[in-house]
Amino acid sequence: MSEYLPDPRLAQSTLPLYDPVKAADFPQTILRYRNDRAAASAGLDTLTDEAWTSHFGRFRPLPDNQPEPLALRYHGHQFRHYNPDLGDGRGFLFAQLRDDQGRLLDLGTKGSGQTPWSRGGDGRLTLKGGVREVLATAMLEALGVPTSKSFSLIETGEALHRGDEPSPTRSAVLTRLSHSHLRFGTFERLAWLNDADTMRGLCDFIIANYHPTAQDIPGLFDAVVSANAKLAARWMAAGFIHGVLNTDNMSMTGESFDYGPYRFLPWYQPGFTAAYFDHAGLYAYARQPDTVLWNLGQLGRSLTLITDSEPLVAAFNTCPERYDAEFALAVCARLNILPLTDNQPLLTSLFPLLSSLAYDGSFEGLFYDWFGGKLSHNRAMASPRAEHYTGEAFTTFRTALEAYETADPAKLDHPRFKKPNPETLLIDEIETIWADIAERDDWSAFYAKLDAIETWRRALNL
Ligand code: AMP
Ligand code: MG
């Protein structure tokens, strides 16, 4: 168990990147979820439910931490259009602390009330949005995607009106634990304001706290390119569609966060789009790596305010090859096989096979059945999907797989692998969980799913 180590670095910096704000005074605070595993890593798991609710529902400051919440200032490109009217309009940085590995962490909120950046919005989060984010983060963590963690979800007793949910709908405040809420959009704003001094100070802050191996600004950019190439690769191997890959939703630490209309692929569909308002499919599944690259381009362009473009362009240009390398590693990790020097035959055989398996659950099913590689042959051929493991696309994949050794055969001994099906988080499952909550205030399916995802995380251990 670790100690609580407050370290409100950003509040102590004089960088003009935030505004002090107050949390909304909610009519109710009903604790719906506390992440005790994450809390244990931050020394906060010993809080009573009452104390927890006062900190993450009422936002009473944590000891020796920020005396007041800070709404962060940022701009961003939304669907490739520049928007200077952004910023923490329904969230804030509540506290910063060190985890059990000495890393700086943020406790940030979503749905905690209006701020100077709300611009007419109510500053609130729907309970359904909170439930969806808790599920997404748990599943992504299980699948080895660098993600923010959902720390706390507290229902707040208000009736919200939303165009895209049956209204009125219930409200909640989510607290997330992440490495940083500093975004590409934080830099875009400083470039837009021509504020070179703050940008230099921000680079120093990020290097010191998050990318200590970077020697200078191009080195920092290089580290951010690497982290985000890895993130994109992990999304793709997890079959995850974030849905709203705007530059204000991209973190300088390469951590996935802010989950709105996300989806997990039911089966492999390159054009699968998560957000109903993404009419052009700009943020479709297979476009995510290119989108991350485009977003990195905006970050790089912002940095030219304070540094030469040449080394930035050089780092930017390596992104596709870094992505490819990370993607091969991510696929091998999902298959529990040891990567080879050349993984191309496996990758080029995998996608035609996945494309041919057009039924619900086939994407996760394939990774599940073949987790362990050739060692799982008998298990795969006895699975509910076995009838599909035939034909040319399959044979090519199976041949490619033969070259690989199992990375960790002991993982297959986990009792979870005795079950016929993988854990999934498809839209129908989420809607069913939500319907129980919305119609009967029955949270049992939600907690059961979180337990199942936790078992899944332990079994995969990615
Ligand atoms: P998000 O959808 O949370 O990534 O937010 C995108 C931008 O819209 C951010 O500047 C948010 O602060 C703002 N925003 C979204 N929903 C609300 C809301 N209900 N009230 C105020 N601001 C909001
Ligand atoms: Mg956002």
XYZ file of C-alpha atoms and ligand atoms in Angstrom, residues 183 248-249 258, ligand 2:
5
model
C -3.135 18.748 -24.173
C -8.013 19.078 -27.167
C -8.543 15.387 -26.443
C -12.149 11.875 -22.419
Mg -12.546 16.953 -24.194
